[in-house]
């Protein structure tokens, strides 16, 4: 068997060893292993999750051979959970796999505590009643839950979890942590030791722009009652003062200082988003608090005391025009301050853990160091309960999708995505009333269409959208699907679902570059008719 670092080499480049370790510690439960569930789990098994448990009480039928390549003719009549589990085990023998021959709906009703043993539950092809009940169970147990469903040429993916905390984030356009307008004593003393008016032309053109800006900022503050440039005119004058210090045209360091002068104008202290996190009620920690919130509690104490209103220093500086000697000296000053801040934070974390009756060493130095380095960029994502979305969707958003021309498809009165969203819920009501999905069995199609239309209108009225209707084409399409799972659609929906699992587990410590690597906060609707997808924030 290949060594993990070799086996997962490609993905390690994306989320690193820490992300892979988190993935390998994941214990995942799959409910229903039809094509949607099988495709989801296949991607995760190949990615190297720790263990999987497949729950499905059905037997393999001839119809399964046409949409699930993990079963074949020899397995007809056998346990679907057992067959799919064996196939998945062959894909990656490093993953622990087991199966339970039980219908998920029955397990949800009879044994809700069953789900608390997992880090994540992937629930596929559940109807609304079971979704609501499972969501309550998993939220109470603080287990991440992902719903996925394919239905003819449409489908959806929805994440449900109390919160998702991101530590190591790299958002776009985030300023370097240089403290240009609030230098600590060692940095200020170092800046004071360098003469901007030196007569040596070589030395003058190799002063780091960080030093130039620190000294120019202090010079400005002395003549402006300690205030920073704030108006457009003041900022222009400040840049002109920097420009006036140039003694030659080829002094790139002064050009860099003028280009980076906007960094001086940033207010001191922490951002409103970080302030909101440290003021969160979860920062009042107890013995059940997560490691993240324990470190936030320590951060709050650090900012109020040792940090003097600032978060721990990141400790890195960007490339800049400078002599090697000055750059290395400056780099060491930043690194020393970051290390000192880390040691204070480590002490605070241990103190809080001890106070909570937990092992003071239970949060590793590497984790605390990563937290300190990224303290300014922490992010907490919270998700609505399924029950809240279903019973009280955001009316403005729903009406926008139903009526706004920017979201409506040609020849229709509403967004196809929201149309399918409503109909995917309507078919569950239909099934509850008539014991089958529309078009599932041979019968009078016109009657099925009429019943589904009535059901959809009733659902819209319940959601406060009185008078809204869906197009006949969409309703006809849903009846034509007959609740079928098509392999191509299931593979796509399963791919999206597994991607969300990766974001939540392997990337839970990491928000890469853009928001696309943060688990989505709405309901993802796939529209196979128009080959489009849309994220509905309801």
XYZ file of C-alpha atoms in Angstrom:
538
model
C 0.000 0.000 0.000
C 1.318 3.456 -0.917
C 2.428 5.758 1.864
C -0.234 8.411 2.627
C 2.009 11.308 1.576
C 2.567 9.625 -1.807
C -0.938 8.261 -2.164
C -2.615 11.621 -1.614
C 0.173 13.777 -3.022
C -2.027 15.878 -5.323
C -4.580 16.846 -2.706
C -1.901 17.490 -0.084
C -0.763 20.369 -2.280
C -4.210 21.921 -1.869
C -5.078 21.458 1.801
C -1.792 20.276 3.295
C -1.018 17.613 5.858
C -3.255 19.204 8.497
C -6.228 19.030 6.124
C -5.476 15.439 5.172
C -5.151 14.491 8.819
C -8.590 15.999 9.507
C -10.019 14.048 6.581
C -8.488 10.801 7.833
C -10.063 11.377 11.247
C -13.509 11.765 9.689
C -16.156 9.189 10.465
C -18.874 9.447 7.813
C -22.329 7.914 7.769
C -24.142 7.618 4.427
C -27.905 7.247 4.401
C -29.168 5.479 1.255
C -26.579 4.183 -1.181
C -28.350 4.694 -4.475
C -26.400 6.456 -7.233
C -26.413 9.833 -5.467
C -25.116 8.421 -2.192
C -22.678 6.023 -3.862
C -21.154 8.760 -6.003
C -20.763 11.033 -2.987
C -19.052 8.387 -0.913
C -16.859 7.183 -3.783
C -15.199 10.606 -3.986
C -14.626 10.684 -0.240
C -13.226 7.168 -0.058
C -10.757 7.985 -2.833
C -9.847 11.138 -0.891
C -8.915 9.093 2.168
C -11.580 9.589 4.839
C -11.072 7.614 8.025
C -14.172 5.437 8.092
C -17.546 5.042 6.421
C -20.808 3.459 7.506
C -23.373 2.736 4.791
C -26.998 2.572 5.935
C -29.579 1.167 3.501
C -32.264 -1.466 4.024
C -33.132 -2.137 0.380
C -32.144 -4.985 -1.918
C -30.592 -4.535 -5.348
C -33.142 -4.649 -8.177
C -32.726 -4.843 -11.941
C -33.427 -1.114 -12.207
C -30.350 -0.369 -10.089
C -28.079 -1.791 -12.785
C -28.875 1.126 -15.052
C -27.866 3.946 -12.717
C -25.313 2.581 -10.241
C -22.108 1.084 -11.601
C -21.173 -0.222 -8.136
C -23.654 -3.085 -8.557
C -23.958 -5.752 -11.264
C -26.220 -8.622 -12.299
C -24.637 -11.036 -9.841
C -25.685 -8.803 -6.938
C -29.399 -8.581 -7.811
C -31.441 -9.538 -4.750
C -28.554 -8.928 -2.379
C -28.161 -6.207 0.232
C -27.479 -2.876 -1.446
C -25.574 -1.582 1.573
C -23.323 -4.648 1.704
C -22.581 -4.632 -2.038
C -21.806 -0.920 -2.289
C -19.731 -1.035 0.891
C -17.606 -3.886 -0.522
C -17.078 -1.981 -3.777
C -16.016 1.167 -1.949
C -13.633 -0.788 0.265
C -11.862 -2.052 -2.850
C -11.270 1.521 -4.011
C -9.210 2.346 -0.918
C -8.357 -0.370 1.580
C -7.015 2.234 4.022
C -10.596 3.344 4.729
C -12.513 1.404 7.373
C -15.913 0.448 5.970
C -19.005 -1.174 7.416
C -22.666 -1.382 6.508
C -26.008 -1.559 8.281
C -29.012 -3.136 6.603
C -31.657 -0.755 7.843
C -33.912 1.819 6.253
C -32.625 5.295 7.260
C -36.149 6.542 7.989
C -36.618 3.760 10.532
C -33.223 4.443 12.131
C -34.036 8.154 12.445
C -37.265 7.297 14.239
C -36.074 4.449 16.446
C -32.455 5.251 17.301
C -31.617 8.981 17.056
C -28.554 8.605 19.297
C -26.982 6.427 16.575
C -25.832 9.507 14.652
C -23.848 11.100 17.485
C -20.917 8.725 16.880
C -20.081 10.313 13.502
C -18.290 13.507 12.573
C -20.475 13.890 9.502
C -23.691 12.466 8.070
C -24.480 12.472 4.347
C -28.212 11.970 3.913
C -29.374 11.256 0.376
C -32.840 10.875 -1.137
C -34.699 11.669 2.090
C -38.151 13.197 2.009
C -38.898 16.410 3.881
C -40.329 14.804 7.035
C -37.169 12.743 7.607
C -34.923 15.680 6.724
C -36.473 17.839 9.419
C -36.185 15.149 12.073
C -32.585 14.268 11.176
C -31.592 17.938 11.161
C -32.824 18.329 14.734
C -30.963 15.173 15.796
C -27.639 16.154 14.220
C -27.765 19.741 15.461
C -28.372 18.562 19.005
C -25.391 16.205 18.694
C -23.318 18.907 16.912
C -22.776 16.612 13.914
C -22.291 18.126 10.471
C -25.117 17.118 8.133
C -25.219 17.296 4.342
C -28.381 16.590 2.377
C -28.171 15.557 -1.257
C -30.899 14.512 -3.629
C -31.211 13.879 -7.347
C -34.626 13.741 -8.949
C -34.802 13.307 -12.703
C -32.868 16.198 -14.254
C -32.760 18.249 -11.080
C -31.391 17.910 -7.565
C -30.110 19.812 -4.554
C -27.371 19.911 -1.932
C -27.848 21.565 1.453
C -25.486 21.830 4.443
C -26.796 21.970 7.980
C -24.556 22.644 10.963
C -24.638 25.059 13.867
C -21.434 26.758 12.824
C -18.290 26.356 10.759
C -15.187 28.067 12.133
C -12.299 28.948 9.826
C -8.889 29.662 11.315
C -6.346 29.752 8.521
C -7.943 32.041 5.974
C -6.515 33.889 2.986
C -9.165 36.321 1.823
C -8.620 38.596 -1.157
C -7.024 42.005 -0.651
C -6.129 41.589 3.024
C -3.504 44.061 4.265
C -0.156 42.861 5.602
C 0.102 43.056 9.387
C 2.891 45.649 9.562
C 1.649 47.993 12.366
C 2.968 51.022 10.463
C 0.884 53.459 12.480
C 1.220 51.581 15.771
C 4.763 50.157 16.028
C 5.731 48.295 19.186
C 8.797 49.566 21.136
C 11.401 47.340 19.447
C 10.207 48.268 15.967
C 10.059 51.968 16.857
C 13.604 51.905 18.261
C 14.851 50.162 15.133
C 13.172 52.744 12.897
C 14.682 55.553 14.971
C 18.164 54.095 14.408
C 17.885 54.615 10.647
C 18.475 58.067 9.150
C 16.268 58.965 6.189
C 18.542 61.946 5.486
C 21.722 59.933 5.128
C 24.178 61.354 2.607
C 25.132 57.876 1.393
C 23.136 57.389 -1.868
C 23.431 53.587 -1.743
C 22.168 53.429 1.844
C 19.380 55.929 1.061
C 17.970 53.849 -1.800
C 17.989 50.647 0.283
C 16.000 51.757 3.322
C 12.952 49.397 3.536
C 9.655 51.147 2.774
C 8.307 49.896 6.122
C 10.877 52.040 7.928
C 10.183 55.001 5.645
C 6.456 54.849 6.382
C 6.882 54.385 10.138
C 9.153 57.417 10.377
C 7.011 59.553 8.057
C 3.885 58.613 10.006
C 5.435 59.645 13.303
C 6.673 62.870 11.742
C 3.140 63.595 10.477
C 1.550 62.768 13.851
C 3.829 65.242 15.665
C 2.421 68.122 13.612
C -1.222 66.898 13.508
C -2.046 66.260 17.188
C -1.214 62.575 16.878
C -3.783 61.988 14.125
C -3.286 60.062 10.888
C -4.033 61.484 7.427
C -7.764 61.030 6.912
C -9.044 63.320 4.156
C -8.163 62.963 0.495
C -6.081 66.161 0.631
C -4.198 65.014 3.720
C -3.393 61.678 2.119
C -2.137 63.455 -0.996
C 0.049 65.751 1.123
C 1.397 62.738 3.021
C 2.433 61.069 -0.234
C 4.040 64.301 -1.388
C 6.107 64.401 1.815
C 7.389 60.907 1.062
C 8.158 61.903 -2.521
C 10.085 64.935 -1.274
C 12.461 62.621 0.578
C 13.685 61.120 -2.687
C 17.176 62.155 -3.735
C 17.364 60.219 -7.012
C 14.981 59.047 -9.707
C 15.882 55.350 -9.331
C 14.955 55.024 -5.649
C 12.433 52.192 -5.868
C 12.084 52.014 -2.096
C 10.452 55.453 -2.018
C 8.189 54.499 -4.916
C 7.137 51.460 -2.880
C 6.535 53.673 0.155
C 4.233 55.971 -1.837
C 2.347 52.996 -3.321
C 1.968 51.396 0.131
C 1.097 54.649 1.932
C -2.580 53.599 2.076
C -1.553 50.978 4.650
C -0.785 53.797 7.069
C -4.357 55.085 6.896
C -5.865 51.860 8.279
C -7.350 52.417 11.750
C -5.482 50.911 14.668
C -6.922 47.939 16.521
C -9.018 45.040 15.331
C -11.603 44.894 12.558
C -15.383 44.980 13.211
C -15.659 41.355 12.050
C -13.076 40.194 14.613
C -14.711 42.338 17.286
C -17.987 40.568 16.551
C -16.335 37.168 17.004
C -14.700 37.966 20.347
C -17.988 39.465 21.562
C -19.926 36.340 20.576
C -21.628 34.549 23.444
C -19.645 31.423 22.520
C -16.494 33.244 23.651
C -17.838 32.801 27.198
C -16.442 29.292 27.284
C -17.368 26.240 29.335
C -16.179 22.645 29.534
C -18.058 21.771 26.337
C -16.642 24.610 24.242
C -14.706 23.734 21.109
C -10.961 24.374 20.841
C -11.731 27.257 18.489
C -13.799 29.131 21.067
C -11.276 28.412 23.821
C -8.649 30.139 21.667
C -11.081 32.986 20.923
C -11.529 33.458 24.688
C -7.743 33.634 25.044
C -7.587 36.077 22.130
C -10.167 38.327 23.757
C -8.061 38.461 26.921
C -4.888 39.064 24.891
C -6.399 41.995 22.953
C -7.724 43.601 26.142
C -4.383 43.324 27.957
C -1.023 42.333 26.479
C -2.052 43.150 22.907
C -3.012 46.722 23.726
C -6.065 46.533 21.480
C -4.300 44.566 18.731
C -4.403 40.879 17.763
C -1.216 38.778 17.889
C 1.234 39.843 15.182
C 1.422 37.600 12.141
C 5.204 37.951 11.971
C 5.828 38.057 8.233
C 6.832 40.938 5.981
C 6.449 41.249 2.203
C 9.286 41.522 -0.291
C 10.626 45.047 -0.676
C 13.610 46.971 -1.942
C 16.207 46.829 0.812
C 19.724 45.864 1.656
C 19.976 42.261 2.841
C 21.204 43.388 6.251
C 18.287 45.754 6.870
C 15.692 43.332 5.538
C 16.923 40.433 7.694
C 17.069 42.657 10.775
C 13.533 43.902 10.126
C 12.298 40.367 9.537
C 13.783 39.192 12.836
C 12.041 42.008 14.717
C 8.660 41.008 13.294
C 9.306 37.314 13.944
C 10.417 37.977 17.520
C 7.248 39.977 18.239
C 5.067 37.233 16.699
C 6.823 34.603 18.826
C 6.379 36.691 21.981
C 2.667 37.142 21.222
C 2.324 33.402 20.598
C 3.911 32.562 23.960
C 1.459 34.878 25.727
C -1.453 33.314 23.844
C -0.225 29.795 24.627
C -0.106 30.673 28.301
C -3.633 32.116 28.178
C -5.009 29.060 26.362
C -3.492 26.705 28.912
C -4.862 28.813 31.770
C -8.374 28.691 30.312
C -8.201 24.945 29.644
C -7.063 24.302 33.217
C -9.866 26.491 34.547
C -12.357 24.441 32.511
C -11.011 21.187 33.940
C -9.484 20.113 30.641
C -5.954 19.013 29.783
C -3.853 22.203 29.387
C -1.889 20.457 26.620
C -4.959 19.340 24.667
C -4.599 22.162 22.122
C -1.281 21.749 20.342
C 1.332 24.468 19.956
C 1.002 24.211 16.176
C -2.739 24.884 16.388
C -2.273 27.887 18.693
C 0.499 29.235 16.478
C -1.687 28.936 13.388
C -4.516 30.636 15.257
C -2.241 33.529 16.272
C -0.892 33.966 12.763
C -4.405 34.175 11.346
C -6.222 35.819 14.248
C -7.149 38.897 12.199
C -8.857 36.743 9.550
C -10.969 34.396 11.658
C -14.340 33.535 10.199
C -17.419 31.920 11.702
C -20.172 30.713 9.354
C -23.560 29.845 10.804
C -26.376 28.022 9.030
C -30.143 28.215 9.364
C -32.059 25.203 10.539
C -33.811 23.302 7.772
C -37.053 23.752 9.672
C -36.622 27.540 9.678
C -35.897 27.624 5.954
C -38.850 25.409 5.122
C -41.360 27.171 7.346
C -40.081 30.751 7.210
C -37.940 31.377 4.136
C -36.522 34.854 3.614
C -39.532 36.431 1.903
C -37.582 39.089 0.004
C -35.262 36.452 -1.456
C -38.086 34.087 -2.362
C -40.126 36.839 -4.020
C -37.025 37.978 -5.901
C -36.462 34.520 -7.336
C -40.151 34.187 -8.191
C -40.673 37.556 -9.859
C -37.405 39.369 -10.635
C -36.704 39.325 -14.370
C -32.965 39.017 -13.692
C -33.597 35.555 -12.242
C -36.371 34.405 -14.537
C -35.694 32.180 -17.514
C -37.089 33.002 -20.971
C -40.818 32.260 -21.359
C -41.266 31.737 -17.623
C -42.489 33.761 -14.684
C -39.838 32.638 -12.201
C -36.320 31.304 -11.804
C -36.150 27.654 -12.920
C -33.985 26.975 -9.852
C -36.590 28.234 -7.391
C -39.261 26.451 -9.439
C -37.459 23.154 -8.971
C -36.822 24.009 -5.304
C -40.570 24.430 -4.728
C -41.400 21.315 -6.750
C -38.827 19.164 -4.934
C -40.702 20.001 -1.763
C -44.089 19.653 -3.435
C -43.380 16.095 -4.609
C -42.788 15.092 -0.983
C -46.180 16.486 -0.017
C -47.639 14.715 -3.025
C -46.093 11.404 -1.913
C -47.369 11.869 1.632
C -50.894 12.394 0.302
C -50.985 9.805 -2.499
C -48.392 7.203 -1.378
C -46.294 7.624 -4.510
C -44.373 10.335 -6.323
C -45.970 11.991 -9.367
C -45.366 9.943 -12.495
C -43.701 7.144 -10.548
C -46.099 4.494 -11.810
C -48.065 4.065 -15.009
C -51.320 5.939 -14.706
C -53.251 8.970 -15.748
C -50.507 11.577 -16.254
C -52.910 14.501 -16.638
C -54.369 13.755 -13.238
C -50.877 13.534 -11.695
C -49.955 16.901 -13.242
C -53.119 18.507 -11.884
C -52.504 17.111 -8.412
C -48.868 18.285 -8.371
C -49.894 21.758 -9.535
C -52.453 22.005 -6.739
C -49.881 20.807 -4.222
C -47.280 23.325 -5.435
C -49.747 26.241 -5.261
C -50.722 25.185 -1.738
C -47.041 25.117 -0.715
C -46.463 28.574 -2.187
C -49.452 29.899 -0.250
C -48.079 28.379 2.963
C -44.794 30.204 2.290
C -46.597 33.519 1.985
C -46.433 33.693 -1.800
C -50.160 33.866 -2.443
C -50.976 34.214 -6.106
C -47.612 32.876 -7.260
C -47.605 29.965 -9.695
C -45.092 27.769 -11.474
C -44.937 27.162 -15.208
C -46.751 24.212 -16.727
C -43.480 23.097 -18.333
C -41.738 22.699 -14.968
C -44.661 20.829 -13.453
C -44.862 18.536 -16.496
C -41.121 17.901 -16.231
C -41.349 16.855 -12.583
C -44.133 14.414 -13.393
C -42.148 13.055 -16.317
C -39.176 12.339 -14.025
C -41.181 9.902 -11.912
C -38.694 10.275 -9.018
C -35.990 8.569 -11.099
C -32.314 8.849 -10.163
C -30.313 9.328 -13.358
C -26.668 8.395 -13.057
C -25.306 11.531 -14.752
C -27.310 13.831 -12.488
C -26.534 11.719 -9.418
C -22.817 11.873 -10.245
C -22.963 15.671 -10.509
C -24.993 16.140 -7.321
C -22.790 13.611 -5.524
C -19.714 15.505 -6.690
C -21.042 18.745 -5.233
C -21.967 17.015 -1.979
C -18.526 15.421 -1.591
C -16.910 18.769 -2.376
C -18.836 20.300 0.520
C -17.646 17.502 2.802
C -14.055 18.262 1.803
C -14.580 21.956 2.518
C -16.025 21.185 5.920
C -13.395 18.639 6.924
C -10.093 18.961 5.023
C -10.508 22.713 4.605
C -12.101 23.412 7.993
C -8.839 25.061 9.073
C -8.355 26.767 5.749
C -10.277 29.242 3.632
C -8.393 29.295 0.358
C -8.274 32.525 -1.617
C -11.995 33.019 -2.186
C -15.352 32.182 -0.663
C -15.744 29.205 -3.003
C -13.770 27.168 -0.477
C -16.127 27.959 2.382
C -19.036 25.511 2.772
C -22.041 27.051 1.031
C -24.684 28.644 3.193
C -27.761 28.150 1.011
C -29.486 25.417 -0.962
C -27.683 24.469 -4.158
C -30.144 23.624 -6.937
C -29.061 21.798 -10.079
C -31.174 22.446 -13.168
C -30.329 19.789 -15.743
C -32.938 21.080 -18.175
C -31.062 24.323 -18.841
C -27.703 22.952 -17.619
C -27.533 25.632 -14.939
C -27.058 25.715 -11.191
C -28.005 28.297 -8.603
C -27.450 28.822 -4.893
C -30.679 29.920 -3.217
C -30.271 31.872 0.019
C -33.625 31.198 1.625
